[in-house]
mmCIF file with all atom_site columns, C-alpha atoms in Angstrom:
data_model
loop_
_atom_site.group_PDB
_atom_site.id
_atom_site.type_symbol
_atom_site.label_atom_id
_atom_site.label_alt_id
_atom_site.label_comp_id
_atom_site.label_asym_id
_atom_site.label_entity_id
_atom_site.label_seq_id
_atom_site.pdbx_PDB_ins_code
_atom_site.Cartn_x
_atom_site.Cartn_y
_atom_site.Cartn_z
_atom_site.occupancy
_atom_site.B_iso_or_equiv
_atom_site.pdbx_formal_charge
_atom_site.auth_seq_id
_atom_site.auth_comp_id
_atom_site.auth_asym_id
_atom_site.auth_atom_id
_atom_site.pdbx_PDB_model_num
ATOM 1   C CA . UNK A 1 1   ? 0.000  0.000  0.000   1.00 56.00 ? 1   UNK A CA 1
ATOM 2   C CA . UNK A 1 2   ? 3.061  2.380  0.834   1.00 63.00 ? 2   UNK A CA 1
ATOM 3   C CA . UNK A 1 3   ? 4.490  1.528  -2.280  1.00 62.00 ? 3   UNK A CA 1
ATOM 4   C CA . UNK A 1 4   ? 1.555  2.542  -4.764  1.00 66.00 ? 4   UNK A CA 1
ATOM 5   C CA . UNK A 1 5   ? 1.078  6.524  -2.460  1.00 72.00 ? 5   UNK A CA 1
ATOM 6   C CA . UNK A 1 6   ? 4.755  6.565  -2.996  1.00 70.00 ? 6   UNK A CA 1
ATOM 7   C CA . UNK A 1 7   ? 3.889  5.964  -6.887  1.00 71.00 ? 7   UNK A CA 1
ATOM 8   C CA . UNK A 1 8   ? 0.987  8.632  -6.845  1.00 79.00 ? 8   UNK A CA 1
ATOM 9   C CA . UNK A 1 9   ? 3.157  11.226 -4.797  1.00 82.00 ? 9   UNK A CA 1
ATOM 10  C CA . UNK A 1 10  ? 5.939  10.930 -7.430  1.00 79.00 ? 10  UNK A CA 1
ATOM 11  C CA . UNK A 1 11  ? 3.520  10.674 -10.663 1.00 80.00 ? 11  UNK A CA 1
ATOM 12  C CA . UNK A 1 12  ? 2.219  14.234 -9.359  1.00 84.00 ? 12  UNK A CA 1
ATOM 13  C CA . UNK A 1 13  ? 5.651  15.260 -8.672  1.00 82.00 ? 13  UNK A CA 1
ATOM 14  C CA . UNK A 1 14  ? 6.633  14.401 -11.920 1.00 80.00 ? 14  UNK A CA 1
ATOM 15  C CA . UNK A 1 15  ? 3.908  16.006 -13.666 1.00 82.00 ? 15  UNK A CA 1
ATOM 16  C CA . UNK A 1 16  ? 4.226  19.233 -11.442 1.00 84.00 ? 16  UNK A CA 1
ATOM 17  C CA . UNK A 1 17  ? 8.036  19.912 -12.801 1.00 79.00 ? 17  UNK A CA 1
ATOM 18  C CA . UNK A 1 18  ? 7.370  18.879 -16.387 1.00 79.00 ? 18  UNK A CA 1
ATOM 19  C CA . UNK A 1 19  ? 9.885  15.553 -16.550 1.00 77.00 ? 19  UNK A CA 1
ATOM 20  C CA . UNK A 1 20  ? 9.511  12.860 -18.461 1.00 77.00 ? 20  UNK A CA 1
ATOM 21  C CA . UNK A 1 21  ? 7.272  10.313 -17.714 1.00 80.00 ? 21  UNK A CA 1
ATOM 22  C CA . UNK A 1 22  ? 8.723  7.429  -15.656 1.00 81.00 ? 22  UNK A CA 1
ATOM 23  C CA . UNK A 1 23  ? 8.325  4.003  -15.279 1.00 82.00 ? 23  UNK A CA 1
ATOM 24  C CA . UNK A 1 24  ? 7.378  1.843  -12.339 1.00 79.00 ? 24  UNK A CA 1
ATOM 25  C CA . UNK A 1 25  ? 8.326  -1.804 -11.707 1.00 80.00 ? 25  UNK A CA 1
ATOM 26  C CA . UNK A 1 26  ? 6.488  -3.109 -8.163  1.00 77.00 ? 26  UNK A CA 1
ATOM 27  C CA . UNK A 1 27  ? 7.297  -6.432 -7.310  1.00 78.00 ? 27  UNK A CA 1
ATOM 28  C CA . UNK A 1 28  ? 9.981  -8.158 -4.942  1.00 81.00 ? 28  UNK A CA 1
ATOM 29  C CA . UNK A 1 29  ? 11.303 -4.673 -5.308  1.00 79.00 ? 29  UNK A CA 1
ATOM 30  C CA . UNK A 1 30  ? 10.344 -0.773 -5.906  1.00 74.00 ? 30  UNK A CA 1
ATOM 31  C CA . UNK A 1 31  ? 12.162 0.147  -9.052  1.00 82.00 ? 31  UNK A CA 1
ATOM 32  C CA . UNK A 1 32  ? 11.566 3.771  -10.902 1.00 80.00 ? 32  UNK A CA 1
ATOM 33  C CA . UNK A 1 33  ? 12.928 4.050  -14.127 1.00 82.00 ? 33  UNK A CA 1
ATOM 34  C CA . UNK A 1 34  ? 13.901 7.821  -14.903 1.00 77.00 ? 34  UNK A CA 1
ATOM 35  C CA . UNK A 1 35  ? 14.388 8.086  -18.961 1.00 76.00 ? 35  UNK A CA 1
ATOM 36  C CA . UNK A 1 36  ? 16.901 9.668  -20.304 1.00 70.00 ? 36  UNK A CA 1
ATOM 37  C CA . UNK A 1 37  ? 16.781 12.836 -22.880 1.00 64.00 ? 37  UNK A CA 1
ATOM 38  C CA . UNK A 1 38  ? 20.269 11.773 -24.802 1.00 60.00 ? 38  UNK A CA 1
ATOM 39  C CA . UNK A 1 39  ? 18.510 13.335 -27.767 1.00 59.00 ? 39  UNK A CA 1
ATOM 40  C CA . UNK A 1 40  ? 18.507 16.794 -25.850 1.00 58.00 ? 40  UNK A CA 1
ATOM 41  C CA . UNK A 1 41  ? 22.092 16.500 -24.369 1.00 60.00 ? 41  UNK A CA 1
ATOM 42  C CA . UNK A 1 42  ? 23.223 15.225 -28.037 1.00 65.00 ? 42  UNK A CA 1
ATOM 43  C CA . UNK A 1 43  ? 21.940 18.193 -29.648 1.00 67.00 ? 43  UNK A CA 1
ATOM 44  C CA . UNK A 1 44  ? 23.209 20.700 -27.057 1.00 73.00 ? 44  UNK A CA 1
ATOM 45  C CA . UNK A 1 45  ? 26.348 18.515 -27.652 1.00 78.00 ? 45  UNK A CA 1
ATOM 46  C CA . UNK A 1 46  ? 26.421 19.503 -31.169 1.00 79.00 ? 46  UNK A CA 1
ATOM 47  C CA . UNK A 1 47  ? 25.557 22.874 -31.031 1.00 79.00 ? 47  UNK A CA 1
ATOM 48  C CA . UNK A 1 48  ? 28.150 23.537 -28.481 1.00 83.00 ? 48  UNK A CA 1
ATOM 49  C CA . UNK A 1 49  ? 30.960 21.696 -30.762 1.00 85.00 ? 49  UNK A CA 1
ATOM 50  C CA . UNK A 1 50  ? 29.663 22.766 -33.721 1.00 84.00 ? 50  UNK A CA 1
ATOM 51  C CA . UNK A 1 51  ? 30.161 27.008 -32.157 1.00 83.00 ? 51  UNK A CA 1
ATOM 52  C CA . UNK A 1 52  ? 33.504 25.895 -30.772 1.00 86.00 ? 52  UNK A CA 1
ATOM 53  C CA . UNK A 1 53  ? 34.695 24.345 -33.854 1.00 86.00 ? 53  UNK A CA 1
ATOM 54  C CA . UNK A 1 54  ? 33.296 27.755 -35.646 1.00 84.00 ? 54  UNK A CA 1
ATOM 55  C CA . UNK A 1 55  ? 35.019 30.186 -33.554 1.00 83.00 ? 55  UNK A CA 1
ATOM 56  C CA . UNK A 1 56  ? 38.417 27.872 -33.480 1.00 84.00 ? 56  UNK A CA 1
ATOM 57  C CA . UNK A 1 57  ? 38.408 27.623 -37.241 1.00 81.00 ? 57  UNK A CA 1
ATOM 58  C CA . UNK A 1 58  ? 38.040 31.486 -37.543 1.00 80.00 ? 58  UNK A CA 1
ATOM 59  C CA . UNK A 1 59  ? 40.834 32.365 -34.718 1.00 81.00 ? 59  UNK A CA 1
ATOM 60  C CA . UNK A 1 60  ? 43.111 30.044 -36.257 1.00 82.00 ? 60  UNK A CA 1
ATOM 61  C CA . UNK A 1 61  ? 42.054 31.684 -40.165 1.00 81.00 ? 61  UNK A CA 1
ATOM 62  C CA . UNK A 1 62  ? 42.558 34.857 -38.490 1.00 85.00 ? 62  UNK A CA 1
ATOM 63  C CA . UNK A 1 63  ? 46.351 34.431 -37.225 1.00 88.00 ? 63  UNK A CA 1
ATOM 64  C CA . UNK A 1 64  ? 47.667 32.496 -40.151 1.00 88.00 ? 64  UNK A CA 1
ATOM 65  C CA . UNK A 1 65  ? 46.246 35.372 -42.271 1.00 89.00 ? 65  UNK A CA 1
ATOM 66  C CA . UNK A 1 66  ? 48.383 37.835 -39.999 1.00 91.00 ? 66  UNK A CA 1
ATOM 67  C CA . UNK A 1 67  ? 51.225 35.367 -40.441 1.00 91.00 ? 67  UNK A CA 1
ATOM 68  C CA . UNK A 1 68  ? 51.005 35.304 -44.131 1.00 92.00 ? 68  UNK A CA 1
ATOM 69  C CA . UNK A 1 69  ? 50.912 39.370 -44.735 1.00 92.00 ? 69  UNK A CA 1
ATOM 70  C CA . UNK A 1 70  ? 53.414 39.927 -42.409 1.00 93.00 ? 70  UNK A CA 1
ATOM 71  C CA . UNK A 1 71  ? 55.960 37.678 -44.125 1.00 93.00 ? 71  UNK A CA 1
ATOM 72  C CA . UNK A 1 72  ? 54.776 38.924 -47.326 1.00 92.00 ? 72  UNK A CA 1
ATOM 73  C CA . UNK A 1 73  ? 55.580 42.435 -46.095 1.00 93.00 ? 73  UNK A CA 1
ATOM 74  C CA . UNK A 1 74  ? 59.124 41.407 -44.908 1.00 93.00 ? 74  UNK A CA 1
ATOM 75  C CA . UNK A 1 75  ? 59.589 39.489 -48.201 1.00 92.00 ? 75  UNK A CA 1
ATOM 76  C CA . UNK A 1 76  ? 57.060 40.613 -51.324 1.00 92.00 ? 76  UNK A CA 1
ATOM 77  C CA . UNK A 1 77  ? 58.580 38.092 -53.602 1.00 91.00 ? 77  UNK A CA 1
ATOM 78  C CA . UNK A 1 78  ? 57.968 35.281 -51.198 1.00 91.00 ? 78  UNK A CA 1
ATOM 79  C CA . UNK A 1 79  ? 56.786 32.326 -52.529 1.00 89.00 ? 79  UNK A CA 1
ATOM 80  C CA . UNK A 1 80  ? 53.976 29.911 -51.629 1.00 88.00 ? 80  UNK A CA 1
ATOM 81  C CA . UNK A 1 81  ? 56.113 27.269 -50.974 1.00 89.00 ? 81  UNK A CA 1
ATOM 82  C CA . UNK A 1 82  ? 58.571 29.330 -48.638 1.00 91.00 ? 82  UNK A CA 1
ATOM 83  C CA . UNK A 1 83  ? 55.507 30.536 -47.200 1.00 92.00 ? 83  UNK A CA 1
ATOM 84  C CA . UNK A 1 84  ? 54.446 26.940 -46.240 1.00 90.00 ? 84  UNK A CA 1
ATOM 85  C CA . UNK A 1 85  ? 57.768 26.663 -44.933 1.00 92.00 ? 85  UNK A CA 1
ATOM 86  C CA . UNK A 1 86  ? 58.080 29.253 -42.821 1.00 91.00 ? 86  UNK A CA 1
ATOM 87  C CA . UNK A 1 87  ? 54.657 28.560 -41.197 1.00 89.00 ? 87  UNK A CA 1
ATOM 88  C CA . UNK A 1 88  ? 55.540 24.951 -40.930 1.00 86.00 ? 88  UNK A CA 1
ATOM 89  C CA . UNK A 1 89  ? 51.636 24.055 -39.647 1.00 83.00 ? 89  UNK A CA 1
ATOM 90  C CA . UNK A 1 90  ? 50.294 24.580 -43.646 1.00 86.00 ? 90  UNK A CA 1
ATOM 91  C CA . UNK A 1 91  ? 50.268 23.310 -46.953 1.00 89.00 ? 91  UNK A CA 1
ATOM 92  C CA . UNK A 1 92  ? 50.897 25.220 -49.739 1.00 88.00 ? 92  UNK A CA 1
ATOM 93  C CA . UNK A 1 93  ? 47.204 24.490 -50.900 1.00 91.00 ? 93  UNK A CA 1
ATOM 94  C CA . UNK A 1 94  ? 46.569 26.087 -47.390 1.00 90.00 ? 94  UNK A CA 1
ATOM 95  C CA . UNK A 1 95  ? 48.684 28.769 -48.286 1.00 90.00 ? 95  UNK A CA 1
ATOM 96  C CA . UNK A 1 96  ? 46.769 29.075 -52.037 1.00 91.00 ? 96  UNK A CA 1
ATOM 97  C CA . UNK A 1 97  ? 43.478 29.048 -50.424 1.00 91.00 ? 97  UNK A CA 1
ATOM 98  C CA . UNK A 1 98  ? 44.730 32.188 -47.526 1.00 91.00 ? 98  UNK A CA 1
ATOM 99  C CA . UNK A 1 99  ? 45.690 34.329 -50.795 1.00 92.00 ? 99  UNK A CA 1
ATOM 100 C CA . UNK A 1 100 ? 42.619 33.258 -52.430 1.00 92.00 ? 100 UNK A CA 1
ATOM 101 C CA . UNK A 1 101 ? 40.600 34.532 -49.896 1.00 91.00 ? 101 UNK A CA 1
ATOM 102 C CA . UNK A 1 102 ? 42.944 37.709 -49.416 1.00 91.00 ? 102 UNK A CA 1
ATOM 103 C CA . UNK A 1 103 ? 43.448 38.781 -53.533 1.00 91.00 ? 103 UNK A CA 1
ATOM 104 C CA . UNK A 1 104 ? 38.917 38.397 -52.890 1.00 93.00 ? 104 UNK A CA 1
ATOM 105 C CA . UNK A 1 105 ? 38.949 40.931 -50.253 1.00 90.00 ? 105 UNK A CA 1
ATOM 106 C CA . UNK A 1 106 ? 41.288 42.875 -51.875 1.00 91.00 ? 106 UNK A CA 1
ATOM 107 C CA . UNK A 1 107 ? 43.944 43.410 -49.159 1.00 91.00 ? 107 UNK A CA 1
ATOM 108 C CA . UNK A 1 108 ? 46.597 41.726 -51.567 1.00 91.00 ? 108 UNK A CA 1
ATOM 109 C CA . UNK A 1 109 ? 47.595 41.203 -55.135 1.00 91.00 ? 109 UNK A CA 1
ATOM 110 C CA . UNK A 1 110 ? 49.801 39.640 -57.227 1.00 89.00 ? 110 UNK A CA 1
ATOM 111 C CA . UNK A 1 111 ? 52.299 41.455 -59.682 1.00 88.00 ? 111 UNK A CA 1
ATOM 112 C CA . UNK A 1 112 ? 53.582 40.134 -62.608 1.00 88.00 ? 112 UNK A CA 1
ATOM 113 C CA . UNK A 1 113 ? 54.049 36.476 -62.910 1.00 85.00 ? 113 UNK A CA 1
ATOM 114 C CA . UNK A 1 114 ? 54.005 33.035 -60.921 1.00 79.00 ? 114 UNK A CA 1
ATOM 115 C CA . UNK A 1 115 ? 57.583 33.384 -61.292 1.00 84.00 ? 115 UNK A CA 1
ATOM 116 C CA . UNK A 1 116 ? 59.658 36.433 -61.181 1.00 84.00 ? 116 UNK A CA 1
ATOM 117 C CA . UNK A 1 117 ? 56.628 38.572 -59.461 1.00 87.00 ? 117 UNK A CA 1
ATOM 118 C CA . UNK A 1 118 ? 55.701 39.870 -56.072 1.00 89.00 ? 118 UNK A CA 1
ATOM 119 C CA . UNK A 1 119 ? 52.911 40.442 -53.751 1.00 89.00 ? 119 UNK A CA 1
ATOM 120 C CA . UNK A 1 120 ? 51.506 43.963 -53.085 1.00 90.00 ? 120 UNK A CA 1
ATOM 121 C CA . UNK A 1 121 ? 49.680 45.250 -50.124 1.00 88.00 ? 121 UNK A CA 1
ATOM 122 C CA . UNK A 1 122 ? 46.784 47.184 -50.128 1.00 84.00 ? 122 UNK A CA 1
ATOM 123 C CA . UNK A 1 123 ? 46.714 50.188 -47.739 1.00 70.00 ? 123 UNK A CA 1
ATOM 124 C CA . UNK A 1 124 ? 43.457 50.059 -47.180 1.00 56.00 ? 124 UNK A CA 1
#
């Protein structure tokens, strides 16, 4: 008899603070069963990786760009391979894809050819 008010109490209780439903095994034993919401705390998982891989990625973007135009500054006729070098932590493809990205925005561009040319710095 204890054991099925104890049920009620915690059916109300349960209802009361909005959980998930539970389930009840009575028998040689009292058992609750509390459900979990891995679904929630996968989600929140990914989110929180997902903004943490975002804001890593751009940091990281950020300095090698810095990197790059300052040893293009020191050295205009540097080339993407010595660039790669002299990072050590990228590619050239990385470095192709960094002055990509910078000849778009228009802080840098290339004069004259692949070989034999420089870089040049916008002031803006």
């Amino acid at each position: 008899m204890r054991s099925l008010q104890n049920k009620n109490r915690i059916k109300s209780d349960v209802k009361k603070f909005n959980l998930s439903p539970i389930k009840f095994d009575i028998g040689n034993f009292f058992t609750i069963i509390f459900p979990r919401k891995l679904k929630q705390a996968k989600k929140t998982t990914q989110k929180t990786t997902q903004k943490t891989t975002q804001k890593t990625t751009q940091k990281t973007t950020q300095k090698t760009t810095q990197k790059i135009l300052k040893l293009i500054k020191d050295n205009p006729s540097i080339s993407r391979k010595e660039l790669s070098k002299k990072l050590g932590d990228i590619t050239s493809d990385g470095i192709k894809y960094h002055l990509k990205k910078l000849k778009k925005q228009g802080i840098l561009k290339r004069i004259g050819p692949d070989k034999g040319g420089f870089w040049k710095l916008n002031d803006n």
